[in-house]
Amino acid sequence: MGNKKIDSLQSFESLTSLAKELKISRQTLYKRLDRNNLKGRLSFTKEEFSLLKKRQGKSVNVDSQVDKKVDSGKDEIVSVLREELKAKNHTIEQLNEQLINSQKLQLMSQQHAEQLTNELHELKKIESPKKGFWARLFGK
């Protein structure tokens, strides 16, 4: 219906039917036809038809000097990031030391406070016996 197979030649009624056969959009078909120099045709050999079926990735030509610059740029970025990482690790180590020292000081002050509290309780126990009202009034 949409295409006729004559020997090794495939013919199509329209580009739309060809696009449906290839299961691609018409825009993609136009690009593939243009890329393979098959524009304006509706009959294709098996080889040409297989070329239209193939999906080709874009080829990118990059100058080797640009590659080297990108690589050197990456190396610079990596070295800068490594230096920053070292600086941050050093800062983290310092903060950990400060935290440990702070905890030690807090523990020491807590122990000192407990010691002072115990001494205060001991002093209260040792206090002189309580005097009555008249003894305190006349100082006896």
JSON list of C-alpha atoms in Angstrom, two decimals:
[
{"chain": "A", "resi": 1, "resn": "MET", "atom": "CA", "xyz": [0.00, 0.00, 0.00]},
{"chain": "A", "resi": 2, "resn": "GLY", "atom": "CA", "xyz": [2.46, 2.71, 1.17]},
{"chain": "A", "resi": 3, "resn": "ASN", "atom": "CA", "xyz": [5.54, 1.20, -0.45]},
{"chain": "A", "resi": 4, "resn": "LYS", "atom": "CA", "xyz": [6.38, -1.14, -3.30]},
{"chain": "A", "resi": 5, "resn": "LYS", "atom": "CA", "xyz": [9.32, -3.53, -3.29]},
{"chain": "A", "resi": 6, "resn": "ILE", "atom": "CA", "xyz": [10.72, -4.03, -6.77]},
{"chain": "A", "resi": 7, "resn": "ASP", "atom": "CA", "xyz": [13.77, -6.28, -6.66]},
{"chain": "A", "resi": 8, "resn": "SER", "atom": "CA", "xyz": [16.18, -4.39, -4.42]},
{"chain": "A", "resi": 9, "resn": "LEU", "atom": "CA", "xyz": [14.47, -1.01, -4.80]},
{"chain": "A", "resi": 10, "resn": "GLN", "atom": "CA", "xyz": [11.91, 0.31, -2.31]},
{"chain": "A", "resi": 11, "resn": "SER", "atom": "CA", "xyz": [9.53, 3.03, -3.44]},
{"chain": "A", "resi": 12, "resn": "PHE", "atom": "CA", "xyz": [7.25, 5.14, -1.30]},
{"chain": "A", "resi": 13, "resn": "GLU", "atom": "CA", "xyz": [4.20, 7.24, -2.18]},
{"chain": "A", "resi": 14, "resn": "SER", "atom": "CA", "xyz": [5.28, 10.16, 0.02]},
{"chain": "A", "resi": 15, "resn": "LEU", "atom": "CA", "xyz": [7.87, 11.24, 2.51]},
{"chain": "A", "resi": 16, "resn": "THR", "atom": "CA", "xyz": [5.24, 10.89, 5.23]},
{"chain": "A", "resi": 17, "resn": "SER", "atom": "CA", "xyz": [4.78, 7.20, 4.45]},
{"chain": "A", "resi": 18, "resn": "LEU", "atom": "CA", "xyz": [8.58, 6.79, 4.42]},
{"chain": "A", "resi": 19, "resn": "ALA", "atom": "CA", "xyz": [8.83, 8.49, 7.84]},
{"chain": "A", "resi": 20, "resn": "LYS", "atom": "CA", "xyz": [6.10, 6.18, 9.19]},
{"chain": "A", "resi": 21, "resn": "GLU", "atom": "CA", "xyz": [7.94, 3.15, 7.81]},
{"chain": "A", "resi": 22, "resn": "LEU", "atom": "CA", "xyz": [11.16, 4.28, 9.52]},
{"chain": "A", "resi": 23, "resn": "LYS", "atom": "CA", "xyz": [9.22, 5.23, 12.69]},
{"chain": "A", "resi": 24, "resn": "ILE", "atom": "CA", "xyz": [10.76, 8.69, 12.79]},
{"chain": "A", "resi": 25, "resn": "SER", "atom": "CA", "xyz": [9.39, 12.21, 12.44]},
{"chain": "A", "resi": 26, "resn": "ARG", "atom": "CA", "xyz": [9.34, 13.96, 9.08]},
{"chain": "A", "resi": 27, "resn": "GLN", "atom": "CA", "xyz": [11.84, 16.51, 10.34]},
{"chain": "A", "resi": 28, "resn": "THR", "atom": "CA", "xyz": [14.28, 13.73, 11.26]},
{"chain": "A", "resi": 29, "resn": "LEU", "atom": "CA", "xyz": [13.68, 12.15, 7.88]},
{"chain": "A", "resi": 30, "resn": "TYR", "atom": "CA", "xyz": [14.54, 15.41, 6.10]},
{"chain": "A", "resi": 31, "resn": "LYS", "atom": "CA", "xyz": [17.77, 15.66, 8.10]},
{"chain": "A", "resi": 32, "resn": "ARG", "atom": "CA", "xyz": [18.76, 12.08, 7.29]},
{"chain": "A", "resi": 33, "resn": "LEU", "atom": "CA", "xyz": [17.93, 12.54, 3.59]},
{"chain": "A", "resi": 34, "resn": "ASP", "atom": "CA", "xyz": [20.02, 15.69, 3.51]},
{"chain": "A", "resi": 35, "resn": "ARG", "atom": "CA", "xyz": [22.92, 14.09, 5.37]},
{"chain": "A", "resi": 36, "resn": "ASN", "atom": "CA", "xyz": [23.00, 11.11, 2.96]},
{"chain": "A", "resi": 37, "resn": "ASN", "atom": "CA", "xyz": [22.44, 13.22, -0.22]},
{"chain": "A", "resi": 38, "resn": "LEU", "atom": "CA", "xyz": [19.12, 11.48, -0.93]},
{"chain": "A", "resi": 39, "resn": "LYS", "atom": "CA", "xyz": [16.95, 14.58, -0.99]},
{"chain": "A", "resi": 40, "resn": "GLY", "atom": "CA", "xyz": [13.99, 14.63, -3.40]},
{"chain": "A", "resi": 41, "resn": "ARG", "atom": "CA", "xyz": [13.81, 10.88, -3.85]},
{"chain": "A", "resi": 42, "resn": "LEU", "atom": "CA", "xyz": [11.09, 8.37, -3.04]},
{"chain": "A", "resi": 43, "resn": "SER", "atom": "CA", "xyz": [12.87, 5.21, -4.21]},
{"chain": "A", "resi": 44, "resn": "PHE", "atom": "CA", "xyz": [15.81, 3.72, -2.35]},
{"chain": "A", "resi": 45, "resn": "THR", "atom": "CA", "xyz": [18.09, 0.73, -2.59]},
{"chain": "A", "resi": 46, "resn": "LYS", "atom": "CA", "xyz": [18.49, -1.58, 0.41]},
{"chain": "A", "resi": 47, "resn": "GLU", "atom": "CA", "xyz": [21.77, 0.13, 1.31]},
{"chain": "A", "resi": 48, "resn": "GLU", "atom": "CA", "xyz": [20.24, 3.61, 1.08]},
{"chain": "A", "resi": 49, "resn": "PHE", "atom": "CA", "xyz": [17.23, 2.49, 3.09]},
{"chain": "A", "resi": 50, "resn": "SER", "atom": "CA", "xyz": [19.50, 1.07, 5.79]},
{"chain": "A", "resi": 51, "resn": "LEU", "atom": "CA", "xyz": [21.38, 4.39, 5.86]},
{"chain": "A", "resi": 52, "resn": "LEU", "atom": "CA", "xyz": [18.09, 6.16, 6.49]},
{"chain": "A", "resi": 53, "resn": "LYS", "atom": "CA", "xyz": [17.28, 3.70, 9.28]},
{"chain": "A", "resi": 54, "resn": "LYS", "atom": "CA", "xyz": [20.61, 4.29, 11.03]},
{"chain": "A", "resi": 55, "resn": "ARG", "atom": "CA", "xyz": [20.73, 6.81, 13.74]},
{"chain": "A", "resi": 56, "resn": "GLN", "atom": "CA", "xyz": [24.00, 8.65, 13.61]},
{"chain": "A", "resi": 57, "resn": "GLY", "atom": "CA", "xyz": [25.50, 10.53, 16.52]},
{"chain": "A", "resi": 58, "resn": "LYS", "atom": "CA", "xyz": [26.84, 13.98, 15.97]},
{"chain": "A", "resi": 59, "resn": "SER", "atom": "CA", "xyz": [30.54, 14.05, 15.27]},
{"chain": "A", "resi": 60, "resn": "VAL", "atom": "CA", "xyz": [32.39, 16.83, 16.95]},
{"chain": "A", "resi": 61, "resn": "ASN", "atom": "CA", "xyz": [35.76, 17.97, 15.70]},
{"chain": "A", "resi": 62, "resn": "VAL", "atom": "CA", "xyz": [37.71, 19.56, 18.49]},
{"chain": "A", "resi": 63, "resn": "ASP", "atom": "CA", "xyz": [41.07, 21.15, 17.99]},
{"chain": "A", "resi": 64, "resn": "SER", "atom": "CA", "xyz": [43.82, 19.42, 19.95]},
{"chain": "A", "resi": 65, "resn": "GLN", "atom": "CA", "xyz": [45.04, 22.77, 21.32]},
{"chain": "A", "resi": 66, "resn": "VAL", "atom": "CA", "xyz": [41.57, 23.42, 22.72]},
{"chain": "A", "resi": 67, "resn": "ASP", "atom": "CA", "xyz": [41.65, 19.96, 24.27]},
{"chain": "A", "resi": 68, "resn": "LYS", "atom": "CA", "xyz": [44.99, 20.72, 25.89]},
{"chain": "A", "resi": 69, "resn": "LYS", "atom": "CA", "xyz": [43.72, 24.04, 27.21]},
{"chain": "A", "resi": 70, "resn": "VAL", "atom": "CA", "xyz": [40.63, 22.35, 28.64]},
{"chain": "A", "resi": 71, "resn": "ASP", "atom": "CA", "xyz": [42.78, 19.64, 30.21]},
{"chain": "A", "resi": 72, "resn": "SER", "atom": "CA", "xyz": [45.17, 22.19, 31.71]},
{"chain": "A", "resi": 73, "resn": "GLY", "atom": "CA", "xyz": [42.18, 24.20, 32.93]},
{"chain": "A", "resi": 74, "resn": "LYS", "atom": "CA", "xyz": [40.79, 21.06, 34.55]},
{"chain": "A", "resi": 75, "resn": "ASP", "atom": "CA", "xyz": [44.17, 20.38, 36.16]},
{"chain": "A", "resi": 76, "resn": "GLU", "atom": "CA", "xyz": [44.24, 23.92, 37.56]},
{"chain": "A", "resi": 77, "resn": "ILE", "atom": "CA", "xyz": [40.72, 23.55, 38.91]},
{"chain": "A", "resi": 78, "resn": "VAL", "atom": "CA", "xyz": [41.58, 20.19, 40.47]},
{"chain": "A", "resi": 79, "resn": "SER", "atom": "CA", "xyz": [44.69, 21.60, 42.13]},
{"chain": "A", "resi": 80, "resn": "VAL", "atom": "CA", "xyz": [42.76, 24.61, 43.47]},
{"chain": "A", "resi": 81, "resn": "LEU", "atom": "CA", "xyz": [40.05, 22.32, 44.81]},
{"chain": "A", "resi": 82, "resn": "ARG", "atom": "CA", "xyz": [42.66, 20.10, 46.45]},
{"chain": "A", "resi": 83, "resn": "GLU", "atom": "CA", "xyz": [44.21, 23.11, 48.17]},
{"chain": "A", "resi": 84, "resn": "GLU", "atom": "CA", "xyz": [40.79, 24.24, 49.37]},
{"chain": "A", "resi": 85, "resn": "LEU", "atom": "CA", "xyz": [40.10, 20.74, 50.63]},
{"chain": "A", "resi": 86, "resn": "LYS", "atom": "CA", "xyz": [43.39, 20.69, 52.55]},
{"chain": "A", "resi": 87, "resn": "ALA", "atom": "CA", "xyz": [42.58, 24.08, 54.09]},
{"chain": "A", "resi": 88, "resn": "LYS", "atom": "CA", "xyz": [39.11, 22.90, 55.11]},
{"chain": "A", "resi": 89, "resn": "ASN", "atom": "CA", "xyz": [40.49, 19.69, 56.58]},
{"chain": "A", "resi": 90, "resn": "HIS", "atom": "CA", "xyz": [42.99, 21.74, 58.60]},
{"chain": "A", "resi": 91, "resn": "THR", "atom": "CA", "xyz": [40.17, 23.99, 59.83]},
{"chain": "A", "resi": 92, "resn": "ILE", "atom": "CA", "xyz": [38.10, 20.94, 60.78]},
{"chain": "A", "resi": 93, "resn": "GLU", "atom": "CA", "xyz": [41.05, 19.51, 62.74]},
{"chain": "A", "resi": 94, "resn": "GLN", "atom": "CA", "xyz": [41.49, 22.79, 64.61]},
{"chain": "A", "resi": 95, "resn": "LEU", "atom": "CA", "xyz": [37.78, 22.95, 65.41]},
{"chain": "A", "resi": 96, "resn": "ASN", "atom": "CA", "xyz": [37.85, 19.36, 66.68]},
{"chain": "A", "resi": 97, "resn": "GLU", "atom": "CA", "xyz": [40.79, 20.21, 68.95]},
{"chain": "A", "resi": 98, "resn": "GLN", "atom": "CA", "xyz": [38.95, 23.26, 70.26]},
{"chain": "A", "resi": 99, "resn": "LEU", "atom": "CA", "xyz": [35.86, 21.14, 70.88]},
{"chain": "A", "resi": 100, "resn": "ILE", "atom": "CA", "xyz": [37.88, 18.57, 72.81]},
{"chain": "A", "resi": 101, "resn": "ASN", "atom": "CA", "xyz": [39.57, 21.30, 74.88]},
{"chain": "A", "resi": 102, "resn": "SER", "atom": "CA", "xyz": [36.20, 22.92, 75.54]},
{"chain": "A", "resi": 103, "resn": "GLN", "atom": "CA", "xyz": [34.78, 19.62, 76.74]},
{"chain": "A", "resi": 104, "resn": "LYS", "atom": "CA", "xyz": [37.80, 19.07, 79.00]},
{"chain": "A", "resi": 105, "resn": "LEU", "atom": "CA", "xyz": [37.40, 22.55, 80.51]},
{"chain": "A", "resi": 106, "resn": "GLN", "atom": "CA", "xyz": [33.69, 21.99, 81.01]},
{"chain": "A", "resi": 107, "resn": "LEU", "atom": "CA", "xyz": [34.37, 18.69, 82.77]},
{"chain": "A", "resi": 108, "resn": "MET", "atom": "CA", "xyz": [37.03, 20.31, 84.96]},
{"chain": "A", "resi": 109, "resn": "SER", "atom": "CA", "xyz": [34.71, 23.18, 85.92]},
{"chain": "A", "resi": 110, "resn": "GLN", "atom": "CA", "xyz": [31.92, 20.72, 86.69]},
{"chain": "A", "resi": 111, "resn": "GLN", "atom": "CA", "xyz": [34.26, 18.69, 88.91]},
{"chain": "A", "resi": 112, "resn": "HIS", "atom": "CA", "xyz": [35.45, 21.89, 90.62]},
{"chain": "A", "resi": 113, "resn": "ALA", "atom": "CA", "xyz": [31.85, 22.99, 91.21]},
{"chain": "A", "resi": 114, "resn": "GLU", "atom": "CA", "xyz": [31.04, 19.59, 92.74]},
{"chain": "A", "resi": 115, "resn": "GLN", "atom": "CA", "xyz": [34.13, 19.84, 94.94]},
{"chain": "A", "resi": 116, "resn": "LEU", "atom": "CA", "xyz": [33.13, 23.31, 96.15]},
{"chain": "A", "resi": 117, "resn": "THR", "atom": "CA", "xyz": [29.59, 22.10, 96.83]},
{"chain": "A", "resi": 118, "resn": "ASN", "atom": "CA", "xyz": [30.94, 19.20, 98.89]},
{"chain": "A", "resi": 119, "resn": "GLU", "atom": "CA", "xyz": [33.24, 21.54, 100.83]},
{"chain": "A", "resi": 120, "resn": "LEU", "atom": "CA", "xyz": [30.32, 23.88, 101.53]},
{"chain": "A", "resi": 121, "resn": "HIS", "atom": "CA", "xyz": [28.26, 20.99, 102.89]},
{"chain": "A", "resi": 122, "resn": "GLU", "atom": "CA", "xyz": [31.16, 19.97, 105.10]},
{"chain": "A", "resi": 123, "resn": "LEU", "atom": "CA", "xyz": [31.52, 23.53, 106.41]},
{"chain": "A", "resi": 124, "resn": "LYS", "atom": "CA", "xyz": [27.84, 23.71, 107.23]},
{"chain": "A", "resi": 125, "resn": "LYS", "atom": "CA", "xyz": [28.13, 20.51, 109.25]},
{"chain": "A", "resi": 126, "resn": "ILE", "atom": "CA", "xyz": [31.12, 21.87, 111.21]},
{"chain": "A", "resi": 127, "resn": "GLU", "atom": "CA", "xyz": [29.40, 25.17, 112.07]},
{"chain": "A", "resi": 128, "resn": "SER", "atom": "CA", "xyz": [29.04, 26.01, 115.72]},
{"chain": "A", "resi": 129, "resn": "PRO", "atom": "CA", "xyz": [25.92, 24.82, 117.50]},
{"chain": "A", "resi": 130, "resn": "LYS", "atom": "CA", "xyz": [22.89, 27.04, 117.16]},
{"chain": "A", "resi": 131, "resn": "LYS", "atom": "CA", "xyz": [22.36, 29.69, 119.84]},
{"chain": "A", "resi": 132, "resn": "GLY", "atom": "CA", "xyz": [19.00, 30.58, 121.20]},
{"chain": "A", "resi": 133, "resn": "PHE", "atom": "CA", "xyz": [17.26, 33.91, 120.76]},
{"chain": "A", "resi": 134, "resn": "TRP", "atom": "CA", "xyz": [18.46, 35.47, 124.05]},
{"chain": "A", "resi": 135, "resn": "ALA", "atom": "CA", "xyz": [22.03, 34.25, 123.56]},
{"chain": "A", "resi": 136, "resn": "ARG", "atom": "CA", "xyz": [22.17, 35.84, 120.16]},
{"chain": "A", "resi": 137, "resn": "LEU", "atom": "CA", "xyz": [20.57, 38.99, 121.48]},
{"chain": "A", "resi": 138, "resn": "PHE", "atom": "CA", "xyz": [23.01, 39.47, 124.36]},
{"chain": "A", "resi": 139, "resn": "GLY", "atom": "CA", "xyz": [25.99, 37.94, 122.55]},
{"chain": "A", "resi": 140, "resn": "LYS", "atom": "CA", "xyz": [26.57, 35.08, 124.91]}
]
